[in-house]
């Protein structure tokens, strides 16, 4: 069996229902606890607030991205977690589908603002373009 400690996999994930919170609309997800019953959710670094999770129902041909909105160890012990879906309308979320949910062991929230800023960079306003890409006029000495 192949194991990758950088990726955590949760099977049989289902989107249960939306909930309106002061932070926005969250959705509760139910996932299978097979192989996860020995985890002490109170002390675990799994599924912590702000972590990025990815859900797929078709072997990762299409993806749904979400971040952990609320981490309640009692809910986790029952295989439930609250998430904010990113870039998808609540109308497009299917409650009948079964998903595989994966989580990176890297903490996404720390990188969120940098990644968001990188999405806004265009070729015209790319900082340090001269040093990263070059000017196309021969050799550029980046230390000149």
CSV table of C-alpha atoms in Angstrom, one decimal:
chain,number,residue,atom,x,y,z
A,1,UNK,CA,0.0,0.0,0.0
A,2,UNK,CA,1.4,3.4,-1.1
A,3,UNK,CA,1.4,6.0,1.6
A,4,UNK,CA,2.1,9.7,1.2
A,5,UNK,CA,2.3,11.6,4.5
A,6,UNK,CA,1.8,15.0,2.8
A,7,UNK,CA,-1.7,14.0,1.7
A,8,UNK,CA,-4.5,12.8,4.0
A,9,UNK,CA,-7.4,11.0,2.3
A,10,UNK,CA,-11.0,10.8,3.6
A,11,UNK,CA,-13.4,8.5,1.8
A,12,UNK,CA,-17.2,8.5,1.3
A,13,UNK,CA,-17.5,12.2,1.9
A,14,UNK,CA,-21.0,13.7,1.4
A,15,UNK,CA,-22.1,17.3,1.5
A,16,UNK,CA,-24.9,17.3,4.0
A,17,UNK,CA,-26.4,20.8,4.2
A,18,UNK,CA,-25.6,24.5,4.1
A,19,UNK,CA,-25.6,26.7,7.2
A,20,UNK,CA,-25.6,30.5,7.5
A,21,UNK,CA,-22.9,31.7,9.9
A,22,UNK,CA,-21.6,35.2,10.7
A,23,UNK,CA,-18.6,34.4,8.5
A,24,UNK,CA,-20.7,33.3,5.6
A,25,UNK,CA,-22.3,30.1,4.2
A,26,UNK,CA,-20.7,26.9,5.4
A,27,UNK,CA,-21.5,23.3,4.5
A,28,UNK,CA,-21.3,20.3,6.7
A,29,UNK,CA,-19.5,17.3,5.2
A,30,UNK,CA,-19.8,13.8,6.5
A,31,UNK,CA,-16.9,11.4,5.8
A,32,UNK,CA,-16.1,7.8,6.6
A,33,UNK,CA,-14.1,7.1,9.8
A,34,UNK,CA,-12.8,3.8,8.4
A,35,UNK,CA,-9.1,3.7,9.4
A,36,UNK,CA,-9.4,6.9,11.4
A,37,UNK,CA,-11.1,5.7,14.6
A,38,UNK,CA,-7.8,5.8,16.6
A,39,UNK,CA,-7.2,9.5,15.9
A,40,UNK,CA,-7.5,11.8,18.9
A,41,UNK,CA,-9.2,14.7,17.2
A,42,UNK,CA,-8.7,17.0,20.2
A,43,UNK,CA,-4.9,16.9,19.7
A,44,UNK,CA,-4.7,16.1,16.0
A,45,UNK,CA,-3.4,18.6,13.4
A,46,UNK,CA,-5.8,17.1,10.8
A,47,UNK,CA,-8.6,19.3,9.4
A,48,UNK,CA,-7.6,22.4,11.3
A,49,UNK,CA,-9.3,25.8,10.7
A,50,UNK,CA,-8.1,27.3,7.4
A,51,UNK,CA,-6.8,24.0,6.0
A,52,UNK,CA,-7.4,23.5,2.3
A,53,UNK,CA,-9.4,20.4,1.3
A,54,UNK,CA,-10.2,19.2,-2.2
A,55,UNK,CA,-13.2,17.0,-3.1
A,56,UNK,CA,-13.8,15.0,-6.2
A,57,UNK,CA,-16.4,12.5,-7.3
A,58,UNK,CA,-14.7,11.5,-10.6
A,59,UNK,CA,-11.2,10.4,-9.7
A,60,UNK,CA,-10.0,14.0,-9.6
A,61,UNK,CA,-11.0,14.9,-13.1
A,62,UNK,CA,-13.0,17.7,-11.6
A,63,UNK,CA,-12.4,19.4,-8.2
A,64,UNK,CA,-14.2,21.3,-5.5
A,65,UNK,CA,-12.0,23.4,-3.2
A,66,UNK,CA,-12.9,24.2,0.3
A,67,UNK,CA,-11.3,25.5,3.5
A,68,UNK,CA,-12.1,24.3,7.0
A,69,UNK,CA,-14.6,26.7,8.6
A,70,UNK,CA,-15.1,25.2,12.0
A,71,UNK,CA,-13.3,22.4,13.8
A,72,UNK,CA,-15.3,20.7,16.5
A,73,UNK,CA,-13.5,17.6,17.9
A,74,UNK,CA,-16.9,16.1,18.9
A,75,UNK,CA,-18.2,16.5,15.3
A,76,UNK,CA,-14.9,15.1,13.9
A,77,UNK,CA,-15.3,12.0,16.1
A,78,UNK,CA,-18.6,11.5,14.2
A,79,UNK,CA,-16.9,12.1,10.9
A,80,UNK,CA,-18.3,15.6,10.3
A,81,UNK,CA,-16.6,18.9,9.5
A,82,UNK,CA,-17.8,22.4,8.4
A,83,UNK,CA,-16.2,24.0,5.3
A,84,UNK,CA,-16.3,27.1,3.2
A,85,UNK,CA,-16.5,26.2,-0.5
A,86,UNK,CA,-14.2,28.4,-2.7
A,87,UNK,CA,-15.2,29.6,-6.1
A,88,UNK,CA,-18.4,27.6,-6.4
A,89,UNK,CA,-22.1,28.5,-5.9
A,90,UNK,CA,-24.2,26.6,-3.3
A,91,UNK,CA,-26.6,25.8,-6.2
A,92,UNK,CA,-23.8,23.8,-7.9
A,93,UNK,CA,-23.2,21.5,-4.9
A,94,UNK,CA,-24.7,18.1,-5.1
A,95,UNK,CA,-25.8,16.5,-1.8
A,96,UNK,CA,-26.4,13.0,-3.4
A,97,UNK,CA,-22.9,12.5,-4.6
A,98,UNK,CA,-20.1,10.7,-2.8
A,99,UNK,CA,-16.7,12.3,-2.9
A,100,UNK,CA,-13.1,11.5,-2.0
A,101,UNK,CA,-11.8,14.4,0.1
A,102,UNK,CA,-8.0,15.1,0.4
A,103,UNK,CA,-6.2,17.4,2.7
A,104,UNK,CA,-2.6,18.7,2.4
A,105,UNK,CA,-0.5,18.5,5.5
A,106,UNK,CA,0.7,22.0,4.6
A,107,UNK,CA,-1.2,24.8,6.3
A,108,UNK,CA,-3.0,26.7,3.5
A,109,UNK,CA,-4.2,29.7,5.5
A,110,UNK,CA,-0.6,30.9,5.9
A,111,UNK,CA,-0.2,31.1,2.1
A,112,UNK,CA,-3.7,32.3,1.2
A,113,UNK,CA,-2.9,36.0,0.7
A,114,UNK,CA,0.3,35.3,-1.3
A,115,UNK,CA,-1.6,32.9,-3.6
A,116,UNK,CA,-4.5,35.4,-4.0
A,117,UNK,CA,-2.0,38.2,-4.9
A,118,UNK,CA,-0.3,36.0,-7.5
A,119,UNK,CA,-3.7,35.4,-9.1
A,120,UNK,CA,-4.0,39.1,-9.7
A,121,UNK,CA,-0.5,39.5,-11.3
A,122,UNK,CA,-0.6,40.1,-15.1
A,123,UNK,CA,2.3,40.3,-17.5
A,124,UNK,CA,2.0,44.1,-17.5
A,125,UNK,CA,2.2,44.5,-13.7
A,126,UNK,CA,4.5,41.6,-12.8
A,127,UNK,CA,6.9,42.9,-10.1
A,128,UNK,CA,10.6,42.3,-10.8
A,129,UNK,CA,9.7,41.1,-14.3
A,130,UNK,CA,13.0,42.4,-15.6
A,131,UNK,CA,14.9,40.0,-13.3
A,132,UNK,CA,12.6,37.0,-13.3
A,133,UNK,CA,11.7,36.8,-17.0
A,134,UNK,CA,14.3,39.0,-18.6
A,135,UNK,CA,13.9,41.9,-21.0
A,136,UNK,CA,14.6,40.0,-24.2
A,137,UNK,CA,17.4,42.3,-25.2
A,138,UNK,CA,20.3,40.0,-24.7
A,139,UNK,CA,21.9,39.2,-21.3
A,140,UNK,CA,20.6,41.1,-18.4
A,141,UNK,CA,22.8,41.4,-15.3
A,142,UNK,CA,20.2,41.3,-12.4
A,143,UNK,CA,22.8,42.8,-10.1
A,144,UNK,CA,23.5,45.8,-12.3
